[in-house]
PDB file of C-alpha atoms in Angstrom:
ATOM      1  CA  MET A   1       7.892 -13.264   0.603  1.00 97.00           C
ATOM      2  CA  ASN A   2       7.342 -10.120  -1.483  1.00 98.00           C
ATOM      3  CA  ILE A   3       5.362  -7.522   0.402  1.00 98.00           C
ATOM      4  CA  CYS A   4       3.684  -4.581  -1.305  1.00 98.00           C
ATOM      5  CA  MET A   5       3.676  -1.291   0.563  1.00 98.00           C
ATOM      6  CA  TYR A   6       1.364   1.572  -0.315  1.00 98.00           C
ATOM      7  CA  GLY A   7       2.449   4.885   1.198  1.00 98.00           C
ATOM      8  CA  ALA A   8       2.995   8.600   0.771  1.00 97.00           C
ATOM      9  CA  ALA A   9       5.343  10.037  -1.822  1.00 96.00           C
ATOM     10  CA  SER A  10       5.477  13.362   0.026  1.00 96.00           C
ATOM     11  CA  ASP A  11       8.493  14.444   2.067  1.00 93.00           C
ATOM     12  CA  ALA A  12       6.379  17.198   3.668  1.00 96.00           C
ATOM     13  CA  VAL A  13       5.386  14.906   6.535  1.00 97.00           C
ATOM     14  CA  ASP A  14       6.613  14.564  10.092  1.00 97.00           C
ATOM     15  CA  LYS A  15       9.946  12.748  10.303  1.00 98.00           C
ATOM     16  CA  ALA A  16       8.390  10.102  12.572  1.00 97.00           C
ATOM     17  CA  TYR A  17       6.466   8.724   9.576  1.00 98.00           C
ATOM     18  CA  LEU A  18       9.583   8.594   7.403  1.00 98.00           C
ATOM     19  CA  ASP A  19      11.538   6.926  10.202  1.00 98.00           C
ATOM     20  CA  ALA A  20       8.864   4.238  10.668  1.00 98.00           C
ATOM     21  CA  ALA A  21       8.856   3.513   6.916  1.00 98.00           C
ATOM     22  CA  TYR A  22      12.652   3.296   6.917  1.00 98.00           C
ATOM     23  CA  ARG A  23      12.541   0.868   9.881  1.00 98.00           C
ATOM     24  CA  LEU A  24       9.957  -1.171   8.005  1.00 98.00           C
ATOM     25  CA  GLY A  25      12.309  -1.373   5.022  1.00 98.00           C
ATOM     26  CA  GLN A  26      15.218  -2.401   7.236  1.00 98.00           C
ATOM     27  CA  ALA A  27      13.098  -5.093   8.903  1.00 98.00           C
ATOM     28  CA  LEU A  28      11.924  -6.425   5.536  1.00 98.00           C
ATOM     29  CA  ALA A  29      15.516  -6.840   4.360  1.00 98.00           C
ATOM     30  CA  ARG A  30      16.678  -8.311   7.667  1.00 98.00           C
ATOM     31  CA  ARG A  31      13.875 -10.907   7.582  1.00 98.00           C
ATOM     32  CA  GLY A  32      14.558 -11.818   3.954  1.00 98.00           C
ATOM     33  CA  HIS A  33      11.437 -10.244   2.447  1.00 98.00           C
ATOM     34  CA  GLY A  34      11.284  -8.194  -0.734  1.00 98.00           C
ATOM     35  CA  LEU A  35       9.508  -4.870  -1.098  1.00 98.00           C
ATOM     36  CA  VAL A  36       7.133  -4.176  -3.973  1.00 98.00           C
ATOM     37  CA  PHE A  37       6.321  -0.471  -4.115  1.00 98.00           C
ATOM     38  CA  GLY A  38       5.304   2.363  -6.387  1.00 97.00           C
ATOM     39  CA  GLY A  39       8.898   3.194  -7.246  1.00 97.00           C
ATOM     40  CA  GLY A  40       8.991   6.638  -5.629  1.00 97.00           C
ATOM     41  CA  ASP A  41      12.218   8.218  -4.422  1.00 97.00           C
ATOM     42  CA  THR A  42      10.547  10.460  -1.842  1.00 97.00           C
ATOM     43  CA  GLY A  43       8.220  10.211   1.120  1.00 98.00           C
ATOM     44  CA  LEU A  44       7.472   6.943   2.844  1.00 98.00           C
ATOM     45  CA  MET A  45       8.032   5.031  -0.395  1.00 97.00           C
ATOM     46  CA  GLY A  46      11.580   6.338  -0.692  1.00 98.00           C
ATOM     47  CA  ALA A  47      12.283   5.857   3.017  1.00 98.00           C
ATOM     48  CA  ALA A  48      11.182   2.203   2.927  1.00 98.00           C
ATOM     49  CA  ALA A  49      13.150   1.627  -0.286  1.00 98.00           C
ATOM     50  CA  ARG A  50      16.325   3.044   1.304  1.00 98.00           C
ATOM     51  CA  GLY A  51      15.852   0.776   4.311  1.00 98.00           C
ATOM     52  CA  VAL A  52      15.530  -2.283   2.061  1.00 98.00           C
ATOM     53  CA  SER A  53      18.428  -1.248  -0.190  1.00 97.00           C
ATOM     54  CA  GLU A  54      20.786  -0.548   2.695  1.00 97.00           C
ATOM     55  CA  GLY A  55      19.906  -3.960   4.142  1.00 97.00           C
ATOM     56  CA  GLY A  56      20.697  -5.693   0.857  1.00 97.00           C
ATOM     57  CA  GLY A  57      17.092  -6.746   0.234  1.00 98.00           C
ATOM     58  CA  TYR A  58      15.120  -7.244  -2.969  1.00 98.00           C
ATOM     59  CA  LEU A  59      13.331  -4.141  -4.208  1.00 98.00           C
ATOM     60  CA  LEU A  60      10.778  -4.061  -7.036  1.00 98.00           C
ATOM     61  CA  GLY A  61       9.682  -0.620  -8.175  1.00 98.00           C
ATOM     62  CA  VAL A  62       6.571  -0.345 -10.332  1.00 98.00           C
ATOM     63  CA  ALA A  63       5.570   2.935 -11.956  1.00 97.00           C
ATOM     64  CA  PRO A  64       3.883   4.235 -15.068  1.00 96.00           C
ATOM     65  CA  ALA A  65       6.351   5.442 -17.678  1.00 96.00           C
ATOM     66  CA  PHE A  66       5.098   9.028 -17.326  1.00 95.00           C
ATOM     67  CA  PHE A  67       6.781   9.145 -13.885  1.00 94.00           C
ATOM     68  CA  GLN A  68      10.212   8.981 -15.553  1.00 90.00           C
ATOM     69  CA  LYS A  69      11.328  12.467 -14.512  1.00 91.00           C
ATOM     70  CA  PRO A  70      14.389  13.567 -12.536  1.00 91.00           C
ATOM     71  CA  GLY A  71      13.999  13.030  -8.790  1.00 89.00           C
ATOM     72  CA  VAL A  72      10.730  11.104  -8.973  1.00 93.00           C
ATOM     73  CA  LEU A  73      11.774   7.436  -9.067  1.00 96.00           C
ATOM     74  CA  TYR A  74      14.110   5.514  -6.767  1.00 96.00           C
ATOM     75  CA  GLN A  75      17.231   4.654  -8.752  1.00 95.00           C
ATOM     76  CA  HIS A  76      18.539   1.658  -6.777  1.00 96.00           C
ATOM     77  CA  CYS A  77      15.830  -0.954  -7.271  1.00 97.00           C
ATOM     78  CA  THR A  78      16.774  -4.563  -7.872  1.00 97.00           C
ATOM     79  CA  GLU A  79      14.146  -4.589 -10.602  1.00 98.00           C
ATOM     80  CA  PHE A  80      11.981  -1.829 -12.068  1.00 97.00           C
ATOM     81  CA  CYS A  81       8.847  -2.366 -14.159  1.00 97.00           C
ATOM     82  CA  TYR A  82       7.235   0.400 -16.167  1.00 97.00           C
ATOM     83  CA  THR A  83       3.554   0.321 -17.047  1.00 98.00           C
ATOM     84  CA  ASP A  84       1.393   2.388 -19.359  1.00 97.00           C
ATOM     85  CA  THR A  85      -1.192   3.324 -16.724  1.00 96.00           C
ATOM     86  CA  MET A  86      -1.762   3.587 -12.988  1.00 95.00           C
ATOM     87  CA  ARG A  87      -4.302   0.737 -13.283  1.00 96.00           C
ATOM     88  CA  ALA A  88      -1.680  -1.525 -14.856  1.00 97.00           C
ATOM     89  CA  ARG A  89       0.737  -0.503 -12.095  1.00 97.00           C
ATOM     90  CA  LYS A  90      -1.674  -1.629  -9.379  1.00 97.00           C
ATOM     91  CA  GLN A  91      -2.322  -4.932 -11.145  1.00 97.00           C
ATOM     92  CA  LEU A  92       1.389  -5.696 -11.477  1.00 98.00           C
ATOM     93  CA  MET A  93       1.984  -4.794  -7.828  1.00 98.00           C
ATOM     94  CA  GLU A  94      -0.858  -7.108  -6.792  1.00 98.00           C
ATOM     95  CA  ASP A  95       0.375  -9.947  -9.007  1.00 98.00           C
ATOM     96  CA  ARG A  96       3.951  -9.731  -7.709  1.00 98.00           C
ATOM     97  CA  SER A  97       3.044  -9.505  -3.996  1.00 98.00           C
ATOM     98  CA  ASP A  98       2.273 -12.076  -1.321  1.00 98.00           C
ATOM     99  CA  ALA A  99       0.958  -9.544   1.211  1.00 98.00           C
ATOM    100  CA  PHE A 100       0.085  -5.832   1.467  1.00 98.00           C
ATOM    101  CA  ILE A 101       0.834  -2.982   3.849  1.00 98.00           C
ATOM    102  CA  MET A 102      -0.845   0.414   3.916  1.00 98.00           C
ATOM    103  CA  ALA A 103       1.541   2.914   5.483  1.00 98.00           C
ATOM    104  CA  PRO A 104       0.455   6.507   6.106  1.00 98.00           C
ATOM    105  CA  GLY A 105      -0.373   8.296   2.884  1.00 98.00           C
ATOM    106  CA  GLY A 106      -2.880  10.339   0.946  1.00 97.00           C
ATOM    107  CA  ILE A 107      -5.430   9.848  -1.813  1.00 97.00           C
ATOM    108  CA  GLY A 108      -3.345   7.426  -3.877  1.00 96.00           C
ATOM    109  CA  THR A 109      -2.566   5.295  -0.841  1.00 98.00           C
ATOM    110  CA  PHE A 110      -6.218   5.222   0.218  1.00 98.00           C
ATOM    111  CA  GLU A 111      -7.311   4.249  -3.286  1.00 97.00           C
ATOM    112  CA  GLU A 112      -4.767   1.419  -3.536  1.00 97.00           C
ATOM    113  CA  PHE A 113      -5.661   0.108  -0.088  1.00 98.00           C
ATOM    114  CA  PHE A 114      -9.412   0.161  -0.642  1.00 98.00           C
ATOM    115  CA  GLU A 115      -9.080  -1.603  -3.975  1.00 98.00           C
ATOM    116  CA  ILE A 116      -6.975  -4.444  -2.543  1.00 98.00           C
ATOM    117  CA  LEU A 117      -9.285  -4.648   0.511  1.00 98.00           C
ATOM    118  CA  THR A 118     -12.365  -4.775  -1.744  1.00 97.00           C
ATOM    119  CA  LEU A 119     -10.787  -7.529  -3.834  1.00 98.00           C
ATOM    120  CA  LYS A 120     -10.165  -9.548  -0.676  1.00 98.00           C
ATOM    121  CA  GLN A 121     -13.745  -8.966   0.496  1.00 97.00           C
ATOM    122  CA  LEU A 122     -14.962 -10.229  -2.899  1.00 97.00           C
ATOM    123  CA  GLY A 123     -12.799 -13.357  -2.596  1.00 97.00           C
ATOM    124  CA  ARG A 124     -10.491 -12.400  -5.478  1.00 97.00           C
ATOM    125  CA  HIS A 125      -7.408 -13.031  -3.308  1.00 97.00           C
ATOM    126  CA  GLU A 126      -6.556 -14.367   0.143  1.00 97.00           C
ATOM    127  CA  LYS A 127      -3.359 -12.400   0.725  1.00 98.00           C
ATOM    128  CA  PRO A 128      -2.940 -10.757   4.129  1.00 98.00           C
ATOM    129  CA  ILE A 129      -3.367  -6.993   4.443  1.00 98.00           C
ATOM    130  CA  ALA A 130      -1.986  -4.881   7.286  1.00 98.00           C
ATOM    131  CA  VAL A 131      -2.196  -1.213   8.197  1.00 98.00           C
ATOM    132  CA  LEU A 132       0.880   0.506   9.630  1.00 98.00           C
ATOM    133  CA  ASN A 133      -0.830   2.941  11.979  1.00 98.00           C
ATOM    134  CA  THR A 134       2.179   5.122  12.850  1.00 98.00           C
ATOM    135  CA  ARG A 135       1.308   7.728  15.497  1.00 98.00           C
ATOM    136  CA  GLY A 136      -2.360   6.764  15.207  1.00 98.00           C
ATOM    137  CA  TYR A 137      -2.521   8.247  11.699  1.00 98.00           C
ATOM    138  CA  TYR A 138      -5.336   5.920  10.625  1.00 98.00           C
ATOM    139  CA  ALA A 139      -7.479   6.248  13.774  1.00 98.00           C
ATOM    140  CA  PRO A 140     -10.067   8.458  11.968  1.00 98.00           C
ATOM    141  CA  LEU A 141     -10.240   6.059   9.010  1.00 98.00           C
ATOM    142  CA  LEU A 142     -10.631   3.057  11.301  1.00 98.00           C
ATOM    143  CA  ALA A 143     -13.382   4.897  13.195  1.00 98.00           C
ATOM    144  CA  MET A 144     -15.134   5.606   9.890  1.00 98.00           C
ATOM    145  CA  LEU A 145     -15.005   1.914   8.954  1.00 98.00           C
ATOM    146  CA  GLN A 146     -16.381   0.961  12.371  1.00 98.00           C
ATOM    147  CA  SER A 147     -19.169   3.516  11.944  1.00 98.00           C
ATOM    148  CA  ALA A 148     -19.976   2.076   8.500  1.00 98.00           C
ATOM    149  CA  ALA A 149     -20.252  -1.374  10.068  1.00 98.00           C
ATOM    150  CA  ASP A 150     -22.325  -0.070  12.986  1.00 98.00           C
ATOM    151  CA  GLN A 151     -24.773   1.517  10.540  1.00 98.00           C
ATOM    152  CA  GLY A 152     -25.038  -1.517   8.265  1.00 98.00           C
ATOM    153  CA  PHE A 153     -23.048  -0.162   5.307  1.00 98.00           C
ATOM    154  CA  LEU A 154     -20.265  -2.678   5.860  1.00 95.00           C
ATOM    155  CA  ALA A 155     -20.522  -6.228   7.113  1.00 96.00           C
ATOM    156  CA  ALA A 156     -18.918  -6.353  10.560  1.00 95.00           C
ATOM    157  CA  GLU A 157     -16.798  -9.386   9.573  1.00 95.00           C
ATOM    158  CA  ASN A 158     -15.136  -7.272   6.868  1.00 96.00           C
ATOM    159  CA  LEU A 159     -13.431  -5.270   9.608  1.00 96.00           C
ATOM    160  CA  SER A 160     -11.215  -8.308  10.189  1.00 96.00           C
ATOM    161  CA  LEU A 161      -9.957  -8.448   6.584  1.00 98.00           C
ATOM    162  CA  CYS A 162      -6.881  -6.501   7.639  1.00 97.00           C
ATOM    163  CA  ALA A 163      -4.811  -6.109  10.776  1.00 98.00           C
ATOM    164  CA  VAL A 164      -3.679  -2.840  12.329  1.00 98.00           C
ATOM    165  CA  HIS A 165      -0.281  -2.378  13.993  1.00 98.00           C
ATOM    166  CA  SER A 166       1.553   0.729  15.110  1.00 97.00           C
ATOM    167  CA  GLU A 167       5.081  -0.738  14.895  1.00 96.00           C
ATOM    168  CA  PRO A 168       6.793  -2.242  11.829  1.00 97.00           C
ATOM    169  CA  GLU A 169       8.181  -5.294  13.651  1.00 96.00           C
ATOM    170  CA  ALA A 170       4.791  -6.280  15.110  1.00 97.00           C
ATOM    171  CA  LEU A 171       3.178  -5.776  11.714  1.00 98.00           C
ATOM    172  CA  LEU A 172       5.720  -8.083  10.064  1.00 98.00           C
ATOM    173  CA  ASP A 173       5.267 -10.678  12.826  1.00 98.00           C
ATOM    174  CA  TRP A 174       1.551 -10.700  11.995  1.00 98.00           C
ATOM    175  CA  LEU A 175       2.099 -10.887   8.210  1.00 98.00           C
ATOM    176  CA  GLU A 176       4.562 -13.759   8.546  1.00 97.00           C
ATOM    177  CA  ALA A 177       2.114 -15.685  10.709  1.00 97.00           C
ATOM    178  CA  ALA A 178      -0.762 -14.935   8.321  1.00 96.00           C
ATOM    179  CA  VAL A 179       1.111 -16.229   5.273  1.00 89.00           C
TER     180      VAL A 179
END
């Protein structure tokens, strides 16, 4: 199974987040899964990619060509696809993935997650989506979604369109069962 991970490109985060992403990458490789990711060399993307690479797993990087700058892209991918735009990048990542993980991240991660979640809510795909909630990072976001449901802005059943796990191994157990 190829699993897409959305996550931070920043290294300016607590090491616990990088370690969890690295463990996720190791677990993916150990379980025979490939990683589809945004191609970044740094942050949680780079940490997960190193975990997969060191475990001998399949690694597909996808990035717009304008990211081709020294130190930006991970150089040891099994396969790398360049796109013209960020929109094309997201489409290729969706097309090449069997499941999705949102690891801790910022604006880009949120945007990617909400698009894939919206597409699932609209019935455009049935692929499982999981949130890696390392150190409770997504607790405020999850509370916001619950509040939206409580106030009628979000159908309560849409809260079950993704699963939330704090540990990589438990998250992968859930994804494997969901596929």
